[in-house]
XYZ file of C-alpha atoms in Angstrom:
591
model
C -195.688 29.276 48.811
C -197.433 31.337 51.532
C -194.977 34.203 50.992
C -195.672 34.061 47.264
C -199.447 34.207 47.820
C -199.122 37.161 50.238
C -196.864 38.922 47.768
C -199.467 38.412 45.050
C -202.232 39.857 47.232
C -200.337 42.945 48.362
C -197.793 43.657 45.636
C -199.402 42.228 42.492
C -197.171 41.447 39.514
C -194.252 43.474 40.909
C -194.188 41.225 43.952
C -194.125 38.142 41.762
C -191.253 39.548 39.702
C -189.353 40.401 42.878
C -189.702 36.903 44.321
C -188.791 35.250 41.019
C -185.757 37.492 40.772
C -184.646 36.345 44.247
C -185.461 32.720 43.446
C -183.286 32.801 40.301
C -180.438 34.541 42.107
C -180.712 37.836 40.243
C -180.764 41.361 41.610
C -183.855 43.367 40.750
C -181.699 46.062 39.185
C -179.873 43.448 37.109
C -183.122 41.885 35.946
C -184.620 45.223 34.928
C -181.390 46.142 33.143
C -181.450 42.862 31.207
C -185.146 43.351 30.385
C -184.651 46.911 29.094
C -181.534 45.920 27.114
C -183.313 43.032 25.370
C -186.313 45.174 24.476
C -184.085 47.988 23.186
C -181.972 45.629 21.087
C -185.105 43.959 19.794
C -186.640 47.273 18.679
C -183.440 48.385 16.954
C -182.938 45.039 15.229
C -186.533 44.904 13.983
C -186.237 48.353 12.407
C -182.867 47.580 10.839
C -183.947 44.267 9.337
C -187.092 45.794 7.815
C -184.989 48.558 6.279
C -182.613 45.962 4.808
C -185.527 43.982 3.347
C -187.048 47.097 1.772
C -183.677 48.066 0.279
C -183.094 44.555 -1.078
C -186.552 44.210 -2.625
C -186.179 47.555 -4.432
C -183.179 46.086 -6.248
C -184.084 42.413 -6.084
C -182.373 41.373 -9.314
C -179.130 43.131 -8.445
C -179.180 41.743 -4.884
C -179.680 38.225 -6.230
C -176.860 38.453 -8.781
C -174.416 39.838 -6.209
C -175.428 37.167 -3.698
C -174.874 34.330 -6.184
C -171.340 35.469 -6.987
C -170.625 35.929 -3.277
C -171.837 32.369 -2.549
C -169.766 30.839 -5.335
C -166.647 32.772 -4.358
C -166.817 31.386 -0.809
C -167.283 27.843 -2.124
C -164.614 28.037 -4.823
C -162.036 25.909 -2.957
C -164.446 23.189 -1.857
C -164.468 19.822 -3.589
C -167.726 20.589 -5.378
C -166.560 24.103 -6.204
C -163.505 22.705 -7.965
C -165.560 20.029 -9.727
C -167.832 22.650 -11.306
C -165.156 25.359 -11.761
C -166.826 27.969 -9.574
C -163.780 30.200 -10.095
C -164.726 30.595 -13.774
C -168.376 31.549 -13.228
C -168.900 35.272 -13.750
C -172.681 35.677 -13.952
C -176.044 33.935 -13.640
C -176.023 32.714 -17.231
C -172.670 30.943 -16.922
C -173.740 29.431 -13.594
C -176.829 27.907 -15.219
C -174.798 26.529 -18.127
C -172.122 24.957 -15.907
C -174.129 23.570 -12.984
C -177.145 21.246 -13.465
C -180.325 21.284 -11.423
C -179.952 18.957 -8.439
C -181.959 16.933 -5.912
C -181.053 15.466 -2.551
C -179.560 12.261 -3.987
C -176.895 14.328 -5.765
C -175.552 15.397 -2.347
C -176.050 12.260 -0.266
C -172.496 10.915 -0.685
C -171.027 14.350 0.023
C -173.137 14.742 3.177
C -172.271 11.224 4.374
C -168.573 12.103 4.116
C -169.146 15.361 5.986
C -170.926 13.412 8.724
C -167.810 11.262 9.014
C -165.746 14.372 9.658
C -164.261 15.179 6.224
C -163.700 18.874 5.586
C -163.953 21.122 2.551
C -166.522 18.975 0.741
C -169.583 21.195 0.222
C -168.487 23.890 2.662
C -165.103 25.411 3.571
C -163.478 24.381 6.830
C -165.428 26.685 9.113
C -168.137 26.167 11.758
C -171.189 24.414 10.353
C -173.935 22.125 11.576
C -176.530 19.709 10.206
C -180.278 20.276 10.207
C -182.842 17.501 9.815
C -185.335 17.908 6.997
C -188.975 17.196 7.739
C -189.036 14.160 5.449
C -190.857 10.903 6.135
C -188.666 8.422 4.293
C -187.837 6.282 7.282
C -184.202 7.362 7.261
C -182.362 10.281 8.797
C -182.138 13.003 6.145
C -180.009 16.028 6.972
C -178.581 19.012 5.128
C -175.565 21.124 6.101
C -176.044 24.648 7.427
C -173.585 27.386 8.327
C -174.108 28.609 11.872
C -173.482 32.239 10.912
C -176.058 32.081 8.112
C -178.622 30.482 10.405
C -178.253 33.470 12.712
C -178.365 35.958 9.845
C -181.460 34.431 8.248
C -183.096 34.164 11.652
C -182.618 37.888 12.178
C -183.794 38.714 8.676
C -186.958 36.625 8.868
C -187.972 36.721 12.493
C -187.177 40.327 13.313
C -189.127 41.591 10.309
C -192.122 39.494 11.357
C -191.908 40.702 14.950
C -192.006 44.289 13.717
C -195.017 43.475 11.524
C -196.856 41.903 14.462
C -196.051 44.833 16.738
C -197.379 47.308 14.166
C -200.610 45.440 13.401
C -201.226 44.016 16.907
C -199.669 46.465 19.414
C -198.639 44.777 22.644
C -199.326 41.282 21.302
C -195.814 40.037 22.034
C -196.049 40.759 25.737
C -197.358 37.318 26.711
C -196.960 34.390 24.294
C -198.270 30.887 24.937
C -195.986 28.655 22.894
C -196.663 24.969 22.310
C -193.891 22.699 21.097
C -192.204 19.352 21.669
C -188.621 18.540 22.655
C -186.291 17.116 20.010
C -185.486 13.419 20.129
C -181.722 13.635 20.429
C -181.249 9.842 20.490
C -181.793 9.710 16.745
C -178.709 11.842 16.193
C -176.242 10.744 18.838
C -173.759 9.670 16.130
C -174.067 12.832 14.031
C -171.349 15.448 14.187
C -172.543 18.962 15.006
C -176.218 18.095 14.701
C -178.718 20.866 15.383
C -182.473 20.612 15.897
C -182.895 24.297 15.070
C -185.369 25.085 12.312
C -186.317 28.134 10.314
C -189.929 27.111 10.884
C -189.999 28.631 14.348
C -189.402 32.170 15.518
C -189.268 31.075 19.135
C -185.528 31.353 19.630
C -186.344 34.961 20.365
C -189.883 34.624 21.697
C -188.867 32.221 24.489
C -188.213 35.210 26.795
C -191.803 36.335 26.229
C -193.437 32.936 26.818
C -195.662 31.997 29.738
C -195.372 28.275 28.902
C -192.451 26.148 30.163
C -189.820 24.704 27.839
C -190.218 20.901 27.578
C -187.336 18.560 28.374
C -186.364 15.524 26.247
C -187.144 13.219 29.188
C -190.813 14.265 29.217
C -193.483 12.267 27.374
C -195.829 13.899 24.852
C -198.605 13.731 27.450
C -196.474 15.464 30.094
C -195.329 18.136 27.628
C -198.885 18.888 26.557
C -200.211 18.876 30.106
C -197.651 21.281 31.584
C -197.674 23.732 28.661
C -201.472 23.902 28.505
C -201.719 24.168 32.296
C -199.458 27.228 32.441
C -201.244 28.815 29.487
C -204.620 28.278 31.168
C -203.568 29.766 34.486
C -202.638 33.042 32.746
C -205.702 35.066 31.621
C -203.479 37.662 29.923
C -202.190 35.511 27.026
C -201.958 37.656 23.892
C -200.550 35.196 21.325
C -200.893 31.449 20.726
C -197.871 30.147 18.850
C -196.838 26.809 17.352
C -194.908 25.779 14.262
C -197.989 24.311 12.562
C -201.759 24.485 13.018
C -202.032 20.750 13.714
C -200.175 21.309 17.005
C -202.807 23.787 18.152
C -205.562 21.342 17.200
C -203.857 18.782 19.412
C -203.649 21.380 22.196
C -207.390 21.984 22.195
C -208.199 18.296 21.743
C -206.003 17.512 24.762
C -207.600 20.377 26.662
C -211.067 18.991 25.957
C -210.094 15.622 27.462
C -208.159 16.931 30.485
C -209.557 20.330 31.433
C -211.171 19.197 34.688
C -207.873 17.893 36.083
C -205.995 21.014 35.010
C -208.596 23.318 36.553
C -208.172 21.395 39.806
C -204.375 21.878 39.627
C -204.839 25.635 39.198
C -207.290 25.743 42.085
C -204.945 23.841 44.422
C -201.612 25.192 43.185
C -199.806 21.933 42.468
C -199.418 19.399 39.645
C -201.539 16.300 39.311
C -199.738 13.475 41.138
C -200.481 11.074 38.248
C -197.893 12.899 36.122
C -194.633 10.921 36.365
C -192.428 14.001 36.200
C -189.033 13.911 37.979
C -189.228 15.576 41.404
C -186.739 18.326 40.545
C -188.810 19.390 37.516
C -192.018 19.085 39.522
C -190.663 21.360 42.271
C -189.560 23.922 39.715
C -192.982 23.959 38.008
C -194.981 24.003 41.235
C -192.935 26.949 42.499
C -194.443 28.928 39.611
C -197.926 27.436 39.882
C -199.770 29.801 42.208
C -203.008 28.668 43.820
C -205.817 30.603 42.116
C -209.378 29.523 42.918
C -210.919 32.495 41.096
C -209.161 31.656 37.851
C -210.091 27.992 38.267
C -213.771 28.881 38.739
C -213.789 31.118 35.671
C -212.158 28.423 33.541
C -214.657 25.825 34.750
C -217.537 28.062 33.707
C -216.065 28.696 30.261
C -215.353 25.019 29.602
C -218.867 24.044 30.659
C -220.218 26.580 28.134
C -218.611 24.612 25.283
C -215.538 24.840 23.080
C -216.934 26.966 20.260
C -215.141 30.324 20.537
C -213.385 29.117 23.700
C -209.956 30.670 23.024
C -211.210 34.248 23.164
C -213.327 33.517 26.244
C -210.525 32.073 28.372
C -207.952 34.567 27.041
C -209.817 37.878 26.503
C -206.614 39.681 25.466
C -205.729 37.125 22.766
C -204.930 39.013 19.544
C -203.416 36.563 17.060
C -202.565 32.911 16.438
C -199.095 32.347 14.950
C -198.670 29.080 13.024
C -198.034 27.824 9.512
C -201.525 27.291 8.151
C -201.210 26.754 4.400
C -200.466 23.670 2.301
C -201.107 20.463 4.226
C -202.045 22.530 7.317
C -204.977 24.249 5.609
C -207.598 21.837 6.978
C -206.312 22.225 10.550
C -206.354 26.008 10.251
C -209.886 26.107 8.895
C -211.218 23.828 11.641
C -209.612 26.013 14.320
C -211.085 29.153 12.765
C -214.539 27.571 12.652
C -214.498 26.258 16.220
C -212.292 27.153 19.203
C -210.494 30.118 17.597
C -213.478 31.933 16.115
C -212.804 35.606 15.449
C -209.037 35.430 15.981
C -206.636 36.290 13.098
C -204.149 33.619 12.023
C -200.645 34.627 10.957
C -198.035 32.433 9.290
C -194.866 34.536 9.775
C -192.258 32.927 7.515
C -191.943 30.576 4.571
C -188.883 28.462 5.125
C -187.376 24.990 4.995
C -184.382 23.154 6.439
C -182.428 24.489 3.460
C -183.069 28.115 4.359
C -185.373 31.105 4.589
C -187.518 31.781 1.518
C -189.907 34.589 2.399
C -191.635 36.600 5.106
C -195.288 37.494 5.494
C -195.781 41.257 5.735
C -199.585 41.078 5.756
C -200.893 39.358 8.919
C -204.309 40.947 8.456
C -204.855 38.958 5.207
C -206.646 35.617 5.438
C -204.398 34.024 2.783
C -200.723 33.623 3.710
C -198.440 35.421 1.243
C -194.677 35.817 1.532
C -192.374 38.333 -0.073
C -189.255 36.560 -1.341
C -186.147 37.560 0.627
C -183.535 38.359 -2.056
C -180.581 38.147 0.344
C -181.339 34.764 1.953
C -180.487 32.556 -1.066
C -180.326 32.662 -4.870
C -183.658 31.556 -6.350
C -184.753 30.187 -9.699
C -188.221 29.182 -10.836
C -189.304 26.253 -13.019
C -192.621 26.893 -14.829
C -195.117 24.282 -13.644
C -195.804 23.025 -17.157
C -192.236 21.750 -17.628
C -191.268 20.755 -14.097
C -191.570 17.005 -14.867
C -188.376 17.255 -16.939
C -185.079 16.378 -15.255
C -183.274 19.536 -16.471
C -185.948 22.078 -17.441
C -185.200 25.711 -18.174
C -185.580 28.110 -15.264
C -186.352 31.807 -14.928
C -185.088 34.261 -12.342
C -187.242 36.343 -10.020
C -187.455 39.333 -12.382
C -189.006 37.150 -15.108
C -191.782 35.379 -13.179
C -195.373 36.197 -14.100
C -198.156 37.119 -11.669
C -200.731 34.338 -11.465
C -198.369 31.616 -12.707
C -197.187 28.597 -10.698
C -193.559 27.489 -10.403
C -191.362 24.942 -8.670
C -188.753 26.624 -6.467
C -185.001 26.138 -6.965
C -182.499 27.349 -4.380
C -178.757 27.948 -4.239
C -177.833 28.536 -0.614
C -174.649 29.385 1.263
C -174.373 25.863 2.686
C -173.277 24.231 -0.579
C -176.611 23.246 -2.137
C -176.550 24.564 -5.713
C -179.547 24.785 -8.035
C -181.360 22.547 -5.558
C -184.947 21.604 -6.430
C -186.949 22.080 -3.239
C -190.054 20.393 -4.643
C -192.271 23.259 -3.446
C -194.830 24.597 -5.917
C -195.749 28.258 -5.438
C -197.923 30.815 -7.198
C -196.748 34.374 -7.800
C -199.513 36.507 -6.297
C -197.979 39.950 -6.822
C -194.759 41.931 -6.363
C -193.471 43.886 -3.376
C -191.189 46.463 -4.983
C -189.212 44.199 -7.382
C -189.485 40.971 -5.376
C -192.253 38.429 -6.035
C -194.924 37.695 -3.436
C -195.457 33.943 -3.189
C -198.360 31.736 -2.165
C -197.402 28.177 -1.218
C -199.527 25.610 -3.086
C -198.143 22.119 -2.453
C -195.108 19.872 -2.560
C -194.593 17.874 -5.743
C -193.807 14.805 -3.625
C -197.411 14.927 -2.380
C -198.900 14.364 -5.853
C -201.055 11.304 -6.595
C -200.151 9.566 -9.856
C -200.490 5.840 -10.536
C -200.688 6.170 -14.342
C -199.337 9.673 -14.939
C -202.602 11.496 -14.124
C -200.893 13.769 -11.528
C -203.466 15.036 -9.038
C -201.818 17.521 -6.687
C -202.354 17.657 -2.937
C -204.438 20.829 -3.030
C -206.562 19.550 -5.947
C -207.310 16.291 -4.132
C -208.122 18.159 -0.918
C -210.660 20.394 -2.683
C -212.266 17.354 -4.327
C -212.482 15.569 -0.977
C -214.149 18.602 0.635
C -216.661 18.662 -2.228
C -217.404 14.955 -1.665
C -217.804 15.242 2.112
C -220.643 17.712 1.501
C -222.438 14.875 -0.326
C -222.284 12.689 2.818
C -225.257 13.860 4.971
C -224.204 14.958 8.460
C -220.476 14.372 7.875
C -217.709 16.829 8.768
C -214.107 16.159 7.760
C -211.728 16.085 10.730
C -208.594 14.748 9.029
C -207.406 12.709 6.070
C -204.503 11.206 4.168
C -204.233 9.124 1.010
C -201.816 6.900 -0.883
C -201.243 5.011 -4.118
C -202.106 1.329 -3.685
C -198.769 0.161 -5.085
C -197.090 1.232 -1.839
C -198.942 -1.509 0.030
C -198.112 -4.191 -2.523
C -200.323 -7.315 -2.412
C -202.052 -6.053 0.738
C -203.823 -3.186 -1.040
C -206.975 -5.198 -1.682
C -207.435 -4.719 -5.419
C -205.903 -5.977 -8.657
C -205.834 -2.593 -10.418
C -203.781 0.354 -9.177
C -205.975 2.748 -7.237
C -206.045 5.335 -4.442
C -206.549 4.444 -0.790
C -208.072 7.279 1.269
C -208.228 7.397 5.072
C -210.666 9.865 6.635
C -211.710 10.807 10.165
C -215.274 12.104 10.180
C -217.548 13.759 12.699
C -221.308 13.230 12.562
C -221.382 9.766 10.953
C -220.293 6.341 12.145
C -220.082 4.637 8.766
C -220.479 5.183 5.041
C -222.306 3.018 2.540
C -220.470 1.736 -0.526
C -222.547 4.137 -2.620
C -221.422 7.082 -0.473
C -217.781 6.010 -0.654
C -217.999 5.753 -4.427
C -219.008 9.414 -4.631
C -215.335 10.367 -4.112
C -214.341 8.360 -7.173
C -217.142 9.997 -9.155
C -215.988 13.451 -8.042
C -212.404 12.701 -9.120
C -213.687 11.606 -12.532
C -215.762 14.782 -12.844
C -212.867 17.064 -11.903
C -209.955 15.328 -13.670
C -210.532 14.150 -17.282
C -207.275 12.188 -17.428
C -208.241 10.246 -14.301
C -211.671 9.600 -15.848
C -210.115 8.216 -19.034
C -207.944 5.777 -17.058
C -210.973 4.700 -15.026
C -212.947 4.136 -18.254
C -210.133 1.984 -19.654
C -209.931 0.030 -16.412
C -206.244 0.794 -15.877
C -207.080 2.567 -12.590
C -209.423 0.950 -10.095
C -212.034 2.777 -7.974
C -210.965 4.756 -4.919
C -211.208 2.836 -1.654
C -212.338 4.997 1.307
C -211.530 3.897 4.883
C -212.776 5.390 8.148
C -210.227 5.837 10.942
C -210.230 7.675 14.268
C -208.995 11.231 14.680
C -206.227 9.965 17.003
C -204.797 7.866 14.154
C -203.331 10.978 12.575
C -201.374 12.043 15.638
C -199.901 8.529 15.769
C -198.974 8.966 12.097
C -197.167 12.240 12.859
C -195.251 10.657 15.752
C -194.205 7.757 13.515
C -193.156 10.127 10.711
C -191.010 12.134 13.125
C -189.445 8.999 14.572
C -188.577 7.571 11.164
C -187.312 10.768 9.562
C -185.387 12.044 12.587
C -186.979 15.487 12.460
C -188.435 16.890 15.708
C -192.169 16.225 15.975
C -193.159 19.876 15.852
C -191.226 20.324 12.578
C -193.361 17.713 10.773
C -196.094 18.869 8.407
C -199.118 16.540 8.233
C -198.287 13.945 5.535
C -201.335 13.994 3.260
C -200.033 11.718 0.511
C -198.155 8.796 2.057
C -195.181 7.695 -0.016
C -193.588 5.131 2.301
C -194.770 1.650 3.185
C -194.265 1.899 6.950
C -196.537 4.946 7.189
C -199.121 3.391 4.880
C -199.213 0.165 6.905
C -199.616 2.170 10.105
C -202.825 3.746 8.787
C -204.111 0.471 7.346
C -203.858 -1.166 10.780
C -206.084 1.539 12.283
C -209.023 1.222 9.860
C -212.407 1.115 11.608
C -214.544 0.439 8.544
């Protein structure tokens, strides 16, 4: 440790690099060679992938038609390919006429057989894996994925976004503070070829640029948060904050607010808090990189004592951008961060993707609203006009026929055997980039409230709730979720079907019955169909419950545990559809 301190004083960052090189058993020449090679390959790959995207979007229809035939040709000898006569399909029209629109339940038996080791079911006998979806059904839901396509789509999406970031925020990728959680492998011990990789994160590449340590499965959530935040805090030169979703960054700053004094002490002394029950080998590794820095500790203490509003830019003066998915159910988290700790810092959601594959990339990080150009080479896409998406087999249109300003449900045919698969995502076409549509994510159809067919979408309910909160003097919305009372059965506390809403508020301790009823009034004012059902008495009044802010993190942990998806791949569930999640929130009601 003394040698490391002396090296820091006399040699600066070069001395640190030299000692770390020795510590890891590298030669300095070898390390520099590896560093230059990675940067060179990165630059070349970014340029190539952007050129490919531009070429594809200039002939989006042709790229899509060629891709579909290529997909079907490779699946022609699979069980499903034979069942639907893929060898006879010659164009998009014949594909639509032969193969119906599908949902997950159409593939469940096939996937179960693949998990048992059967070959040539949805995919040919070649290397493939399984990826967990971010569902919250209480069961392990996985979809197949070809390893080669994962790598290809990763390059296509991530490398383009890295080039965009580098162009708009030069030098931003030099020092990334990444916050994430380890996957719970125990859930998948019996699954063949299971992978926890997700399109949601670009960090398979960014890990070499990160100043935060990679968490291990043996570490608790508290230990993961503590060590990652500690190493981010000790580095004043952080240029990017990155997480899969905005809720993770909210948890980071909430944790920081509760534990900053202890972490500042660790930075001042140069070793980890002894209360952390981290295995000694991991502790030694982390403490070897934790350099005693009393000046940094003093500066942090001053900034924390000055409050958390605008804190991020004060403790990291070189911070240029926050990378996280911030639309859909993450919109509230993003807005709160922008209004408080991350004031004045741009937010960038790099890619639009799912377990089933890459959908689009965001070429406009300077825009407040996240918009994604559809990647024509990642999968074959169809669009169901929103007005007819309730039908089981509605007509679809292809990307060249969508209309700007209209909303659609997305349908995907990917190279992993999912054909005409209804993703459940509702998007709006904002514009076109060359011939490819630019999409804005709106909501998932599974997050719609409907006890009598009134169909209030997630984003519509959220806007109505925000309107109502303004009618509660002194109240600020911190978090929320809702559900249809039928999920709770006889424990819902009302004879008529109704909505149950759980809110965490700042500025008020309780709400009167009159104040709570204002949400029901707002729903009636904004949704005539809901109002008619309320007038008839077939829908009961909304019941509003106050819960703590911490209740929602517990909900996320439970959702990840039940679904099998890694915690940092879970979007905040706004409309609870499963009894175990609903009961979890009901048990945490304060008033």
